[in-house]
Structures are given as C-alpha cells and as structure tokens.
Tab-separated table of C-alpha atoms and ligand atoms in Angstrom:
chain	number	residue	atom	x	y	z
A	1	UNK	CA	0.080	0.228	0.067
A	2	UNK	CA	1.176	3.456	-1.011
A	3	UNK	CA	0.942	6.400	1.706
A	4	UNK	CA	1.423	9.841	2.236
A	5	UNK	CA	2.686	11.009	5.596
A	6	UNK	CA	1.127	14.150	6.799
A	7	UNK	CA	2.142	16.698	9.305
A	8	UNK	CA	0.437	19.520	11.060
A	9	UNK	CA	1.659	21.956	12.945
A	10	UNK	CA	0.158	25.345	12.219
A	11	UNK	CA	-1.668	26.200	15.633
A	12	UNK	CA	-2.005	24.296	18.637
A	13	UNK	CA	-2.472	20.700	17.303
A	14	UNK	CA	0.349	18.469	16.687
A	15	UNK	CA	-0.919	15.935	14.169
A	16	UNK	CA	0.342	12.885	12.200
A	17	UNK	CA	-1.274	10.695	9.315
A	18	UNK	CA	-1.060	8.342	6.840
A	19	UNK	CA	-3.302	8.312	4.143
A	20	UNK	CA	-3.296	6.533	0.866
A	21	UNK	CA	-4.018	7.682	-2.673
A	22	UNK	CA	-7.946	6.885	-2.383
A	23	UNK	CA	-8.165	9.094	0.485
A	24	UNK	CA	-8.387	6.043	2.913
A	25	UNK	CA	-6.930	7.184	6.397
A	26	UNK	CA	-4.420	4.353	7.475
A	27	UNK	CA	-3.902	6.486	10.771
A	28	UNK	CA	-4.780	9.605	12.045
A	29	UNK	CA	-2.999	11.031	15.456
A	30	UNK	CA	-3.266	14.428	16.961
A	31	UNK	CA	-2.226	15.558	20.500
A	32	UNK	CA	-3.782	18.767	21.554
A	33	UNK	CA	-2.381	21.337	23.552
A	34	UNK	CA	-5.283	22.668	25.532
A	35	UNK	CA	-4.051	22.001	28.847
A	36	UNK	CA	-1.104	24.020	28.430
A	37	UNK	CA	-2.866	27.076	26.798
A	38	UNK	CA	-5.954	26.805	29.135
A	39	UNK	CA	-4.242	28.947	31.697
A	40	UNK	CA	-3.857	31.689	29.782
A	41	UNK	CA	-7.263	31.662	27.884
A	42	UNK	CA	-5.991	31.637	24.367
A	43	UNK	CA	-3.019	30.055	22.195
A	44	UNK	CA	0.316	31.389	23.563
A	45	UNK	CA	2.191	30.833	20.120
A	46	UNK	CA	5.935	30.146	22.330
A	47	UNK	CA	4.365	27.454	24.173
A	48	UNK	CA	2.531	26.120	21.034
A	49	UNK	CA	5.684	25.799	19.412
A	50	UNK	CA	7.366	24.225	22.601
A	51	UNK	CA	4.819	21.457	22.741
A	52	UNK	CA	5.057	20.717	18.907
A	53	UNK	CA	8.914	19.970	19.222
A	54	UNK	CA	8.079	17.909	22.157
A	55	UNK	CA	5.394	16.023	20.642
A	56	UNK	CA	5.633	15.783	16.624
A	57	UNK	CA	8.529	13.035	16.535
A	58	UNK	CA	6.945	10.324	19.195
A	59	UNK	CA	3.792	11.043	17.012
A	60	UNK	CA	5.801	10.291	13.835
A	61	UNK	CA	7.133	6.944	15.358
A	62	UNK	CA	3.793	5.895	16.790
A	63	UNK	CA	2.226	6.311	13.100
A	64	UNK	CA	5.153	4.457	11.679
A	65	UNK	CA	4.895	1.658	13.757
A	66	UNK	CA	2.100	0.201	11.952
A	67	UNK	CA	3.663	1.048	8.329
A	68	UNK	CA	7.027	0.843	6.865
A	69	UNK	CA	8.995	3.761	5.427
A	70	UNK	CA	9.088	1.595	2.132
A	71	UNK	CA	5.215	2.310	2.058
A	72	UNK	CA	5.483	6.227	2.289
A	73	UNK	CA	5.600	7.918	-1.417
A	74	UNK	CA	5.815	11.459	0.168
A	75	UNK	CA	5.655	13.792	3.344
A	76	UNK	CA	3.188	16.278	3.098
A	77	UNK	CA	3.615	19.080	5.861
A	78	UNK	CA	1.149	22.306	6.369
A	79	UNK	CA	3.707	25.220	5.623
A	80	UNK	CA	1.191	28.131	5.656
A	81	UNK	CA	-1.042	29.885	7.152
A	82	UNK	CA	-0.666	29.600	10.822
A	83	UNK	CA	1.731	30.552	13.752
A	84	UNK	CA	5.375	31.165	12.249
A	85	UNK	CA	6.957	29.212	14.976
A	86	UNK	CA	4.353	26.121	15.004
A	87	UNK	CA	4.836	25.723	11.185
A	88	UNK	CA	8.445	26.020	11.612
A	89	UNK	CA	8.365	22.916	13.634
A	90	UNK	CA	6.404	20.760	11.197
A	91	UNK	CA	8.527	22.238	8.215
A	92	UNK	CA	11.998	21.490	9.536
A	93	UNK	CA	10.936	17.852	10.688
A	94	UNK	CA	9.333	17.063	7.464
A	95	UNK	CA	12.418	18.578	5.588
A	96	UNK	CA	14.760	16.144	7.689
A	97	UNK	CA	12.640	13.203	7.433
A	98	UNK	CA	12.504	13.952	3.799
A	99	UNK	CA	16.247	14.320	3.371
A	100	UNK	CA	16.771	11.446	5.817
A	101	UNK	CA	14.658	8.823	4.366
A	102	UNK	CA	15.050	10.371	0.969
A	103	UNK	CA	11.287	10.933	0.115
A	104	UNK	CA	9.817	13.826	-1.808
A	105	UNK	CA	8.480	16.718	0.231
A	106	UNK	CA	5.068	18.479	-0.414
A	107	UNK	CA	4.252	22.191	1.320
A	108	UNK	CA	0.669	22.319	2.019
A	109	UNK	CA	-1.804	25.482	2.448
A	110	UNK	CA	-3.778	24.397	5.772
A	111	UNK	CA	-7.157	25.644	4.298
A	112	UNK	CA	-6.680	23.394	1.159
A	113	UNK	CA	-6.408	20.445	3.638
A	114	UNK	CA	-10.069	21.594	5.344
A	115	UNK	CA	-11.394	22.071	1.676
A	116	UNK	CA	-10.164	18.603	1.001
A	117	UNK	CA	-11.193	16.930	4.274
A	118	UNK	CA	-14.867	15.660	3.129
A	119	UNK	CA	-12.875	13.475	0.447
A	120	UNK	CA	-11.130	11.421	3.323
A	121	UNK	CA	-12.719	7.996	4.326
A	122	UNK	CA	-12.245	5.361	6.953
A	123	UNK	CA	-14.093	2.719	8.559
A	124	UNK	CA	-16.868	4.993	9.758
A	125	UNK	CA	-16.923	7.703	7.599
A	126	UNK	CA	-17.195	8.410	3.621
A	127	UNK	CA	-18.400	11.202	1.728
A	128	UNK	CA	-22.009	10.844	0.256
A	129	UNK	CA	-21.410	8.602	-2.703
A	130	UNK	CA	-22.337	11.000	-5.415
A	131	UNK	CA	-20.434	13.674	-3.754
A	132	UNK	CA	-17.685	14.998	-6.197
A	133	UNK	CA	-16.106	18.120	-7.644
A	134	UNK	CA	-16.965	20.975	-8.254
A	135	UNK	CA	-18.269	21.746	-4.874
A	136	UNK	CA	-19.127	24.707	-2.662
A	137	UNK	CA	-16.598	24.787	0.111
A	138	UNK	CA	-17.633	27.035	3.809
A	139	UNK	CA	-14.564	26.524	5.690
A	140	UNK	CA	-15.144	27.997	9.286
A	141	UNK	CA	-12.350	27.639	12.110
A	142	UNK	CA	-10.764	29.504	14.865
A	143	UNK	CA	-8.828	31.547	12.467
A	144	UNK	CA	-10.729	31.337	9.195
A	145	UNK	CA	-14.210	31.734	7.560
A	146	UNK	CA	-14.083	31.354	3.757
A	147	UNK	CA	-16.484	30.273	1.062
A	148	UNK	CA	-14.595	28.736	-1.738
A	149	UNK	CA	-15.763	27.083	-5.160
A	150	UNK	CA	-13.941	24.261	-5.516
A	151	UNK	CA	-13.130	22.928	-9.076
A	152	UNK	CA	-10.705	20.211	-8.597
A	153	UNK	CA	-7.634	20.026	-6.167
A	154	UNK	CA	-5.512	22.928	-6.703
A	155	UNK	CA	-8.327	24.804	-8.196
A	156	UNK	CA	-10.037	27.198	-5.399
A	157	UNK	CA	-11.723	30.493	-5.901
A	158	UNK	CA	-12.609	32.383	-2.890
A	159	UNK	CA	-16.114	33.222	-3.209
A	160	UNK	CA	-16.102	35.074	0.128
A	161	UNK	CA	-14.302	35.406	3.576
A	162	UNK	CA	-14.380	37.217	6.745
A	163	UNK	CA	-13.678	40.833	6.818
A	164	UNK	CA	-12.709	40.822	10.694
A	165	UNK	CA	-12.977	37.855	13.038
A	166	UNK	CA	-13.381	34.501	12.267
A	167	UNK	CA	-16.492	32.766	13.575
A	168	UNK	CA	-14.648	30.356	15.728
A	169	UNK	CA	-12.735	33.135	17.257
A	170	UNK	CA	-16.502	34.867	17.774
A	171	UNK	CA	-17.516	31.721	19.493
A	172	UNK	CA	-14.460	31.289	21.713
A	173	UNK	CA	-14.537	35.195	22.955
A	174	UNK	CA	-18.190	34.751	23.794
A	175	UNK	CA	-17.528	31.637	25.464
A	176	UNK	CA	-14.610	32.819	27.287
A	177	UNK	CA	-16.739	36.234	28.483
A	178	UNK	CA	-18.989	33.447	29.828
A	179	UNK	CA	-16.531	31.697	31.833
A	180	UNK	CA	-16.834	28.632	29.844
A	181	UNK	CA	-13.031	28.220	29.498
A	182	UNK	CA	-10.774	27.921	26.300
A	183	UNK	CA	-11.347	26.777	23.583
A	184	UNK	CA	-14.932	27.345	24.298
A	185	UNK	CA	-16.865	26.550	20.990
A	186	UNK	CA	-17.391	23.302	22.001
A	187	UNK	CA	-19.018	24.081	25.327
A	188	UNK	CA	-20.945	26.849	23.981
A	189	UNK	CA	-22.516	24.168	21.721
A	190	UNK	CA	-23.117	21.956	24.830
A	191	UNK	CA	-24.551	24.805	26.669
A	192	UNK	CA	-27.235	25.781	23.738
A	193	UNK	CA	-28.649	22.803	23.603
A	194	UNK	CA	-30.575	23.545	27.026
A	195	UNK	CA	-31.022	27.177	25.631
A	196	UNK	CA	-33.813	29.123	24.038
A	197	UNK	CA	-32.102	30.374	20.607
A	198	UNK	CA	-34.876	33.560	20.295
A	199	UNK	CA	-34.130	34.686	24.029
A	200	UNK	CA	-31.569	37.155	22.811
A	201	UNK	CA	-31.251	38.880	19.845
A	202	UNK	CA	-27.794	39.403	18.377
A	203	UNK	CA	-26.841	41.242	14.940
A	204	UNK	CA	-26.025	39.008	12.061
A	205	UNK	CA	-23.647	40.698	10.299
A	206	UNK	CA	-23.499	41.328	6.611
A	207	UNK	CA	-26.095	39.040	6.427
A	208	UNK	CA	-27.869	40.437	3.190
A	209	UNK	CA	-24.414	41.608	1.626
A	210	UNK	CA	-22.570	39.676	-0.891
A	211	UNK	CA	-20.714	36.578	0.358
A	212	UNK	CA	-18.411	38.526	2.826
A	213	UNK	CA	-18.585	37.628	6.633
A	214	UNK	CA	-18.253	39.904	9.455
A	215	UNK	CA	-18.242	38.672	13.142
A	216	UNK	CA	-16.754	41.756	15.355
A	217	UNK	CA	-20.222	43.326	15.431
A	218	UNK	CA	-21.619	40.197	16.791
A	219	UNK	CA	-19.106	39.442	19.311
A	220	UNK	CA	-19.318	43.120	20.409
A	221	UNK	CA	-22.871	42.888	20.954
A	222	UNK	CA	-22.212	39.619	23.040
A	223	UNK	CA	-19.821	41.535	25.506
A	224	UNK	CA	-22.221	44.508	25.712
A	225	UNK	CA	-25.485	42.339	26.717
A	226	UNK	CA	-22.985	40.649	29.531
A	227	UNK	CA	-22.071	44.129	30.967
A	228	UNK	CA	-25.901	44.656	31.434
A	229	UNK	CA	-26.642	41.133	33.415
A	230	UNK	CA	-25.370	40.530	37.053
A	231	UNK	CA	-23.264	37.571	37.466
A	232	UNK	CA	-26.238	35.445	38.699
A	233	UNK	CA	-28.207	36.602	35.595
A	234	UNK	CA	-25.338	35.449	33.385
A	235	UNK	CA	-25.268	32.103	35.380
A	236	UNK	CA	-28.671	31.777	35.035
A	237	UNK	CA	-29.203	32.900	31.322
A	238	UNK	CA	-25.896	31.325	30.195
A	239	UNK	CA	-28.083	28.441	27.889
A	240	UNK	CA	-30.202	31.107	26.489
A	241	UNK	CA	-27.166	33.237	25.496
A	242	UNK	CA	-25.462	30.392	24.182
A	243	UNK	CA	-28.075	29.442	21.945
A	244	UNK	CA	-29.127	32.819	20.795
A	245	UNK	CA	-25.152	33.532	19.874
A	246	UNK	CA	-24.876	30.291	18.194
A	247	UNK	CA	-28.415	30.963	16.443
A	248	UNK	CA	-26.825	34.360	15.193
A	249	UNK	CA	-23.998	32.730	13.869
A	250	UNK	CA	-25.678	29.759	12.342
A	251	UNK	CA	-28.209	31.995	10.492
A	252	UNK	CA	-25.337	33.735	8.916
A	253	UNK	CA	-23.466	30.791	7.612
A	254	UNK	CA	-26.052	29.222	6.044
A	255	UNK	CA	-27.454	31.991	4.753
A	256	UNK	CA	-23.872	32.761	2.860
A	257	UNK	CA	-23.823	29.225	1.977
A	258	UNK	CA	-27.422	29.250	0.391
A	259	UNK	CA	-26.533	32.436	-1.664
A	260	UNK	CA	-22.908	31.310	-3.306
A	261	UNK	CA	-25.357	28.792	-4.666
A	262	UNK	CA	-27.119	31.413	-6.632
A	263	UNK	CA	-23.893	32.378	-8.791
A	264	UNK	CA	-23.326	28.693	-9.871
A	265	UNK	CA	-26.672	26.752	-9.652
A	266	UNK	CA	-25.052	23.979	-11.842
A	267	UNK	CA	-22.613	23.129	-8.766
A	268	UNK	CA	-24.803	20.232	-6.945
A	269	UNK	CA	-22.313	19.517	-3.917
A	270	UNK	CA	-21.326	21.461	-0.731
A	271	UNK	CA	-19.230	20.942	2.363
A	272	UNK	CA	-18.679	22.510	5.537
A	273	UNK	CA	-15.327	22.083	7.162
A	274	UNK	CA	-12.914	23.497	10.194
A	275	UNK	CA	-13.406	23.210	13.680
A	276	UNK	CA	-16.818	25.270	13.806
A	277	UNK	CA	-18.556	22.776	11.284
A	278	UNK	CA	-18.448	20.324	14.596
A	279	UNK	CA	-21.227	22.591	15.745
A	280	UNK	CA	-24.380	20.753	16.296
A	281	UNK	CA	-26.972	23.272	15.312
A	282	UNK	CA	-24.610	24.368	12.203
A	283	UNK	CA	-24.549	20.183	11.035
A	284	UNK	CA	-28.197	20.347	11.456
A	285	UNK	CA	-29.314	23.212	9.719
A	286	UNK	CA	-27.207	22.213	6.826
A	287	UNK	CA	-28.559	18.701	6.468
A	288	UNK	CA	-31.902	20.316	6.390
A	289	UNK	CA	-30.762	23.265	4.030
A	290	UNK	CA	-29.319	20.421	1.513
A	291	UNK	CA	-32.319	18.749	1.923
A	292	UNK	CA	-34.628	21.895	1.098
A	293	UNK	CA	-32.397	22.559	-1.764
A	294	UNK	CA	-31.825	19.635	-3.257
A	295	UNK	CA	-27.930	19.823	-2.553
A	296	UNK	CA	-25.585	16.688	-1.643
A	297	UNK	CA	-23.492	17.548	1.527
A	298	UNK	CA	-20.450	16.342	3.107
A	299	UNK	CA	-19.987	16.870	6.601
A	300	UNK	CA	-16.982	15.333	7.709
A	301	UNK	CA	-16.897	13.944	11.210
A	302	UNK	CA	-15.091	15.943	14.187
A	303	UNK	CA	-11.759	14.384	13.803
A	304	UNK	CA	-11.603	15.617	10.401
A	305	UNK	CA	-13.367	18.836	11.016
A	306	UNK	CA	-10.790	20.284	13.118
A	307	UNK	CA	-7.427	20.638	12.802
A	308	UNK	CA	-6.011	17.062	11.380
A	309	UNK	CA	-3.055	16.058	9.729
A	310	UNK	CA	-5.163	13.298	7.625
A	311	UNK	CA	-6.359	16.125	5.609
A	312	UNK	CA	-3.000	17.669	4.983
A	313	UNK	CA	-1.900	13.801	3.818
A	314	UNK	CA	-4.772	14.088	1.302
A	315	UNK	CA	-3.838	17.414	0.106
A	316	UNK	CA	-0.550	16.049	-0.218
A	317	UNK	CA	-1.742	12.816	-2.229
A	318	UNK	CA	-3.408	15.233	-5.270
A	319	UNK	CA	-0.118	17.236	-5.425
A	320	UNK	CA	1.641	13.852	-5.719
A	321	UNK	CA	-0.741	12.475	-8.509
A	322	UNK	CA	-0.099	15.816	-10.280
A	323	UNK	CA	3.656	15.939	-9.849
A	324	UNK	CA	3.652	19.022	-7.497
A	325	UNK	CA	6.622	19.061	-5.031
A	326	UNK	CA	8.228	21.350	-3.009
A	327	UNK	CA	12.044	22.004	-2.406
A	328	UNK	CA	14.193	21.756	0.298
A	329	UNK	CA	14.401	25.862	0.318
A	330	UNK	CA	10.456	25.885	0.963
A	331	UNK	CA	9.605	28.450	3.857
A	332	UNK	CA	6.816	28.437	6.269
A	333	UNK	CA	4.625	31.425	6.008
A	334	UNK	CA	2.385	33.092	8.403
A	335	UNK	CA	-0.266	33.646	5.783
A	336	UNK	CA	-1.244	31.783	2.496
A	337	UNK	CA	0.002	32.894	-0.844
A	338	UNK	CA	-2.314	34.495	-3.219
A	339	UNK	CA	-1.312	31.923	-5.927
A	340	UNK	CA	-3.078	29.360	-3.891
A	341	UNK	CA	-6.256	30.434	-5.318
A	342	UNK	CA	-7.327	31.308	-8.397
B	1	LIG	O1	-9.882	24.139	12.586
B	1	LIG	P1	-9.890	24.053	13.806
B	1	LIG	O2	-9.543	23.037	14.575
B	1	LIG	O3	-8.383	25.119	14.157
B	1	LIG	C1	-8.357	26.323	13.054
B	1	LIG	O4	-7.703	26.196	12.386
B	1	LIG	O5	-8.712	27.254	13.952
B	1	LIG	O6	-11.060	25.101	14.586
B	1	LIG	C2	-10.845	25.197	16.022
B	1	LIG	C3	-12.272	26.393	16.586
B	1	LIG	C4	-12.289	26.931	17.792
B	1	LIG	O7	-12.693	28.081	17.448
B	1	LIG	C5	-13.272	25.908	18.608
B	1	LIG	O8	-13.779	26.708	19.606
B	1	LIG	C6	-14.156	25.689	17.382
B	1	LIG	O9	-13.275	25.293	16.290
B	1	LIG	N1	-15.396	24.427	17.787
B	1	LIG	C7	-16.499	25.065	17.541
B	1	LIG	C8	-17.147	23.764	17.964
B	1	LIG	N2	-15.640	22.830	18.169
B	1	LIG	C9	-15.030	23.375	17.829
B	1	LIG	N3	-17.082	26.020	17.619
B	1	LIG	C10	-18.637	25.780	17.647
B	1	LIG	N4	-19.080	24.636	18.008
B	1	LIG	C11	-18.658	23.595	18.387
B	1	LIG	N5	-19.043	22.264	18.455
B	2	LIG	ZN1	-7.986	24.706	10.714
C-alpha cells in the first residue's frame, strides 16, 4: 500500500497521519495542547511551538509503528498559514525526514486541507456516494471563515471571506466571557442545547450583503449584553445566551452558503469543514438546508473537521499525483499565498 505521511503543526494541535491515494485514512493521530494554553485563556505561540517540538517525533514514530517507510511515497506538511513558530517545527521536521529517508516533500496550504477533508474516508466515514468536484466549501474555524468554489484539487476560487473575526474566534471570545473556558466553542455548543435561541437578539453581520462575513459586531454585541447582566443573571441565562449567540452565527453561515449557489446553480455539492463545522446546530441546519435546496452535502466527522493531519496528507496525495513537489528551500509563511487560490 502506498501512503502519504502528513504532518500538521500550524496552530495548537500536533498531528500526524498516513493516508493512501484514494483518501483512505490508515492512521490519524493528534495531540492537542489545551491543557498547556488553558491557564492563559488563549493559544500562547511560544508554548505551542515548544509543545510541537516535544510531541511531533513521538507521533511520527507511533504512526510508523504500523507501517513501513518503504510504503511512504511523500511527506506532506502544513507550511502556511498559521503561527510561524508552530509551522517551523513541522516544516523543519518534514524537511529532515524527507532528506533522511529520501522522500519527496510537499508543502501544503492548511486551508486546502480543510477544503479536501470531506474526501477522506475510513471505516466509519465516507463522503456521500455522489459527492464530487466541483463543490462549494464553507471553511469555518478559529482562524478562518471562507467560502470557496472548488473546481478540482489545486483549483480553488474564493467567493467570500471574513472582513474581521473568524466565526470560531467569535464563539471562543463569547464562551470565554461566559466563563466556559478555552477553547469554548464546543462547550458553548453543549450549553446551547438547553437554551432558547430566541431569548436574545444578536446582530447578524453583513447577512444580506454579498458573500463576505463579519463577526466583530456580533462579538461586541455579545460582550455588551453581558455587561448589562449581573453575575447571577449570566449564570442563570448562560444556556439562552449560548443558544441565541450560536443561532446568530448559524443563520449567517447557512444564509451565505445558500447564496453562494445563486451564482453557480449548476454545482450540486457542498461541504462545511473546519473546527466550527463540529457545531451541532450548524450540522443540523446544513442537512436541512441541503435537503430543501436539493444539494448533496458532505459533513466530515469531528476528527476531520478540527485540525488534523489526514487532510494535509490528502492534499499531499493530490499534489503527488500531479507531480507538485516542494524543494528543500521551502519556507513556512504566516499567511497563505495569493497563488494558492484562483
Ligand atoms: O479548525 P480548527 O480545529 O482550528 C483552526 O484552524 O482554527 O478550529 C478550532 C475552532 C475553535 O474556535 C473552536 O472553538 C471551534 O473550532 N469549535 C467549535 C466547536 N468545536 C470546535 N465551535 C462551535 N461549536 C463547536 N462544537
Ligand atoms: Zn484549521
């Protein structure tokens, strides 16, 4: 079996995966750093790099304990965008392994990984049978909120993106203000299940304007509402606050996904990926939307929604098939390249 080894260290998850050329995940390992960053209420870049340094090679060893280096066709690594110190650990490790083992190196754009994540498959997940290129991809994470038209691997057109905060950032900031800890998106989601989404009215930034997003107004509105409540009231109303805040974000995201298809009605498929796509309300609404709109939607499971190395290996697999390799001179970059997109 031929495999691509994927390494992902762009932010605060250290991840290693082996994926074959059909997108089948042979193994996907990841170590999150939540415990290291939680006392600071956010990711501390210096700490993130140190954690990657400690964890990456043991994870590579673990992944390779069930495979042989002779099966590895290439090493794919996230090279941008992300925290530069974190990216450096992955890129330098990938370069060293490529040199030592005589393997081709493939530098991957992290967002491309999220775009291609729905094409992964394992024993429990496969994309819907008729899911294929071209598709519209909504990428929602802690650092990104993008809508893409995906023609085929390496052909991605940005339809819209956030002008300020990412959706995940809004979730995390509001969750933190509510005392739900960090990162709070998943906890806010849990709390929201017991709350009334109509209890509070939050603004839906740029809802009716094009395909651009804006979440900074919502974030500020959320913090303002908390200022008007006593600690006791906040405690009592936390589920309602969470449900209402979450509803505002989901409304905007589904609305924009829907509008994206107005310009390309011929496209049949859609996907939502990135950490925020783990949100239960967003997933429920997405399935309902696809049903009503007559579209095929792929919603990868949580393990492929949040940062992982399988999606990087998948992107590497497509690059390998097209002969797109990187040289030993490749450098990490905090931002994506304009040439990454059409
Ligand atoms: O894709 P990801 O793992 O990392 C980035 O590239 O940012 O996304 C992490 C983001 C965080 O903001 C986290 O709070 C959010 O995804 N998240 C959620 C949920 N699970 C993770 N947001 C809302 N609801 C969830 N269930
Ligand atoms: Zn990500």
